[in-house]
Amino acid sequence: MREAALPQVPAESEGVMVSVLGTRALLLHRVDETEHERRQAAGAERLDSIPVLECLLGLPVGLPLAVGSLPEQAAVRGLPHGAVEWDADRVTRRAVRPLAVDLAVVRAAGGRTDLERAGRFAPFCRRAVLFDEIPRAGFDEILVEAAFFGIGVLVNEPDGIRIAVEPEAYRPQRHTAAAWHFVEELYGRLVRGARSPVSRPPRRPEPRGPDRGGTTAAAAAGP
C-alpha cells in the first residue's frame, strides 16, 4: 500500500506498513527530529515499559526537581539512560514522544471486521479503512457506522483516493502511557529498520479539489 495524499495529513508525514494490534496498517507519521537526534547523541536506551512511561509522565519536561521531593524516588532513579538528566540530587526529564502518528489506514478485507480493525487505533490516532472497490451491498450502512464511530472511509478509484467519510480528528482527553508506548513501539521499529526514521519522503502530489463524491488525491494504493 502506498500512502495517499490526504488533505488532513501534513505534507511531511511519512508512511510505513506495519503489523500492529493484530492487523496490517499503513501508519502516516512524523518523526520529531530534535528528539531523535537528542536520543542518538545521548545513546539513550529504549523506552519500552509502561511503568517507565508512567513514571516519566509524572515529571515535567525540562524542569529540574529534587529527587527527595518525589513520591516514587526508586522508580525515578531506575529510569533508562537518556530519559532524564541528573545534576547531583536533581533530575530533569528530557524524553518526549519521538514521533506523532497522523493516521492509521487498514485495507478492507470485505468482512464485518474492517471497521473493528480500524477502531483499534482510536486511543492512539485518527483511523480509516481503505476499500479497493465499493462492496455490492451494505456500503451505505458501512458509511453510517463509520461516521458514527469517527472512522474514515477511503475508496481507491482510478484517478486517486476518494474520501467517502472524513476521519474524525484525534483529540485525546489526556496523555497516557499506553499511547506513548504505541509511539515508542513504532519508533523502535523505524530505528531498527534499514531506512532512517528521519529520512524525508518524496513530496506527495497536491490533493485535488472536492467533487460530488468527496475530496480526491492524486495517489493510488497498491498491495
Coordinates of C-alpha atoms in Angstrom, one line a residue:
M1 CA 0.0 0.0 0.0
R2 CA 1.4 3.4 -0.9
E3 CA 0.4 6.5 1.1
A4 CA -2.3 8.7 -0.3
A5 CA -2.0 12.5 -0.4
L6 CA -4.8 13.3 2.1
P7 CA -5.5 16.9 2.8
Q8 CA -5.7 16.5 6.5
V9 CA -2.3 14.8 6.7
P10 CA 0.7 17.1 6.9
A11 CA 2.9 17.1 3.7
E12 CA 5.9 15.9 5.7
S13 CA 4.1 12.8 7.0
E14 CA 5.7 9.6 6.0
G15 CA 4.0 6.2 5.6
V16 CA 5.2 2.8 6.8
M17 CA 3.4 -0.6 6.7
V18 CA 3.4 -2.5 10.0
S19 CA 1.7 -5.4 11.7
V20 CA 0.3 -4.0 14.9
L21 CA -2.7 -4.5 17.1
G22 CA -3.5 -7.7 15.3
T23 CA -3.7 -6.3 11.8
R24 CA -1.7 -4.7 9.0
A25 CA -1.9 -1.0 8.7
L26 CA -0.3 2.0 7.0
L27 CA 0.8 4.4 9.7
L28 CA 1.3 8.0 8.5
H29 CA 3.7 9.6 10.9
R30 CA 6.2 12.5 11.5
V31 CA 9.4 11.9 13.4
D32 CA 10.5 14.6 16.0
E33 CA 14.0 15.1 14.6
T34 CA 15.1 17.1 17.6
E35 CA 14.2 14.3 20.0
H36 CA 15.6 11.6 17.6
E37 CA 18.9 13.5 17.5
R38 CA 18.9 14.0 21.2
R39 CA 18.5 10.3 21.8
Q40 CA 21.1 9.3 19.3
A41 CA 23.6 11.8 20.9
A42 CA 22.9 10.6 24.4
G43 CA 23.0 6.9 23.5
A44 CA 19.5 6.7 25.0
E45 CA 18.1 3.3 26.0
R46 CA 14.7 2.2 24.7
L47 CA 11.5 3.3 26.4
D48 CA 9.5 0.1 26.1
S49 CA 8.0 -0.2 29.5
I50 CA 4.5 1.1 30.5
P51 CA 5.7 1.6 34.2
V52 CA 8.7 3.6 32.9
L53 CA 6.5 5.8 30.7
E54 CA 4.0 6.3 33.6
C55 CA 6.9 7.5 35.7
L56 CA 8.1 9.9 33.0
L57 CA 4.6 11.3 32.6
G58 CA 4.7 12.3 36.2
L59 CA 7.7 14.5 35.6
P60 CA 7.6 17.9 33.8
V61 CA 9.7 18.3 30.7
G62 CA 12.8 20.4 31.2
L63 CA 12.1 21.4 34.9
P64 CA 14.7 20.2 37.4
L65 CA 13.2 18.6 40.5
A66 CA 14.8 17.5 43.8
V67 CA 14.5 13.7 43.9
G68 CA 13.8 13.8 47.6
S69 CA 10.6 15.6 46.9
L70 CA 9.2 13.0 44.6
P71 CA 6.8 10.2 45.8
E72 CA 8.4 7.5 43.6
Q73 CA 12.1 8.0 44.1
A74 CA 13.2 4.5 43.4
A75 CA 11.3 4.4 40.0
V76 CA 12.9 7.8 39.0
R77 CA 16.4 6.5 39.9
G78 CA 15.8 3.4 37.8
L79 CA 14.7 5.3 34.6
P80 CA 16.6 4.2 31.4
H81 CA 19.7 6.1 30.4
G82 CA 18.9 9.1 28.4
A83 CA 15.4 9.6 29.6
V84 CA 16.4 12.1 32.3
E85 CA 19.3 14.3 33.1
W86 CA 20.9 14.2 36.6
D87 CA 22.6 17.0 38.4
A88 CA 23.6 15.8 41.9
D89 CA 20.2 15.2 43.6
R90 CA 18.1 16.9 41.0
V91 CA 16.6 15.3 38.0
T92 CA 15.3 16.8 34.7
R93 CA 13.1 14.9 32.3
R94 CA 14.3 15.1 28.7
A95 CA 12.4 12.3 26.9
V96 CA 9.3 13.2 24.9
R97 CA 7.4 11.3 22.3
P98 CA 9.8 10.7 19.4
L99 CA 7.1 10.9 16.7
A100 CA 3.5 11.7 16.0
V101 CA 1.1 9.3 14.2
D102 CA -1.3 11.3 12.0
L103 CA -3.4 8.5 10.6
A104 CA -3.7 4.7 10.6
V105 CA -5.2 3.1 7.4
V106 CA -6.3 -0.5 7.2
R107 CA -7.2 -2.2 4.0
A108 CA -10.8 -3.6 3.8
A109 CA -10.9 -7.3 3.7
G110 CA -14.6 -7.5 2.8
G111 CA -15.9 -8.6 6.2
R112 CA -17.6 -7.1 9.1
T113 CA -14.3 -6.8 10.9
D114 CA -13.0 -3.9 8.8
L115 CA -14.3 -1.1 11.0
E116 CA -13.4 -3.0 14.1
R117 CA -9.8 -3.4 13.0
A118 CA -9.5 0.3 12.2
G119 CA -11.2 1.1 15.5
R120 CA -8.4 -0.5 17.4
F121 CA -6.3 2.6 16.7
A122 CA -8.8 5.0 18.4
P123 CA -6.7 5.5 21.6
F124 CA -3.7 6.5 19.5
C125 CA -4.5 8.4 16.3
R126 CA -7.1 9.0 13.6
R127 CA -8.1 5.9 11.7
A128 CA -9.5 5.0 8.3
V129 CA -10.5 2.0 6.2
L130 CA -9.4 1.8 2.5
F131 CA -11.7 0.0 0.1
D132 CA -10.1 -1.1 -3.2
E133 CA -13.7 -1.3 -4.6
I134 CA -17.1 -0.5 -3.3
P135 CA -19.0 -3.5 -1.9
R136 CA -22.0 -4.5 -4.0
A137 CA -24.2 -4.5 -0.9
G138 CA -24.2 -2.8 2.5
F139 CA -21.8 0.1 1.7
D140 CA -24.3 2.8 2.8
E141 CA -24.6 1.0 6.2
I142 CA -20.8 0.9 6.4
L143 CA -20.6 4.7 5.8
V144 CA -23.2 5.4 8.5
E145 CA -21.4 3.2 11.0
A146 CA -18.0 4.6 10.2
A147 CA -19.2 8.1 10.6
F148 CA -20.8 7.2 14.0
F149 CA -17.5 5.9 15.3
G150 CA -15.3 8.6 13.7
I151 CA -13.6 6.2 11.3
G152 CA -12.7 7.5 7.9
V153 CA -13.6 5.6 4.7
L154 CA -11.3 5.9 1.7
V155 CA -12.1 4.4 -1.8
N156 CA -9.3 3.6 -4.2
E157 CA -10.5 4.9 -7.6
P158 CA -8.7 5.1 -11.0
D159 CA -7.9 8.8 -10.5
G160 CA -6.9 8.5 -6.9
I161 CA -8.2 8.1 -3.4
R162 CA -11.7 9.4 -2.7
I163 CA -12.6 10.3 0.9
A164 CA -16.2 8.9 1.4
V165 CA -16.1 9.7 5.1
E166 CA -13.7 12.1 6.7
P167 CA -11.8 10.5 9.7
E168 CA -12.6 12.2 13.0
A169 CA -9.9 14.3 14.5
Y170 CA -7.8 12.7 17.2
R171 CA -8.3 14.7 20.5
P172 CA -7.2 12.6 23.5
Q173 CA -8.6 13.9 26.8
R174 CA -5.2 13.1 28.5
H175 CA -1.8 11.8 27.7
T176 CA -1.4 8.1 28.7
A177 CA 1.5 5.7 29.0
A178 CA -0.3 3.3 26.6
A179 CA -0.5 6.0 23.8
W180 CA 3.2 6.9 24.4
H181 CA 4.1 3.2 24.3
F182 CA 2.4 2.8 21.0
V183 CA 4.5 5.6 19.6
E184 CA 7.7 4.1 21.1
E185 CA 7.0 0.7 19.5
L186 CA 6.7 2.3 16.1
Y187 CA 9.8 4.4 16.7
G188 CA 11.8 1.3 17.7
R189 CA 10.8 -0.5 14.5
L190 CA 12.0 2.5 12.4
V191 CA 15.3 2.8 14.2
R192 CA 16.0 -0.9 13.9
G193 CA 14.9 -0.9 10.2
A194 CA 17.1 -0.3 7.2
R195 CA 15.6 3.1 6.5
S196 CA 16.4 6.0 8.7
P197 CA 13.3 7.3 10.6
V198 CA 14.3 10.9 9.9
S199 CA 14.7 10.5 6.1
R200 CA 12.4 12.7 4.1
P201 CA 9.8 11.1 1.8
P202 CA 9.3 12.3 -1.7
R203 CA 6.9 15.2 -2.0
R204 CA 3.4 13.9 -2.5
P205 CA 1.1 15.3 -5.2
E206 CA -1.2 18.1 -4.1
P207 CA -4.8 16.8 -3.4
R208 CA -7.4 17.8 -6.0
G209 CA -10.5 19.8 -5.1
P210 CA -13.8 18.3 -3.9
D211 CA -16.2 16.7 -6.2
R212 CA -19.6 15.1 -5.6
G213 CA -18.1 12.1 -4.0
G214 CA -15.7 14.0 -1.7
T215 CA -12.1 15.0 -2.0
T216 CA -9.8 13.0 -4.2
A217 CA -6.0 12.7 -4.0
A218 CA -3.7 12.0 -6.9
A219 CA -2.2 8.9 -5.3
A220 CA -3.0 5.3 -5.5
A221 CA -2.8 2.4 -3.1
G222 CA -1.0 -0.8 -4.2
P223 CA -0.5 -4.2 -2.4

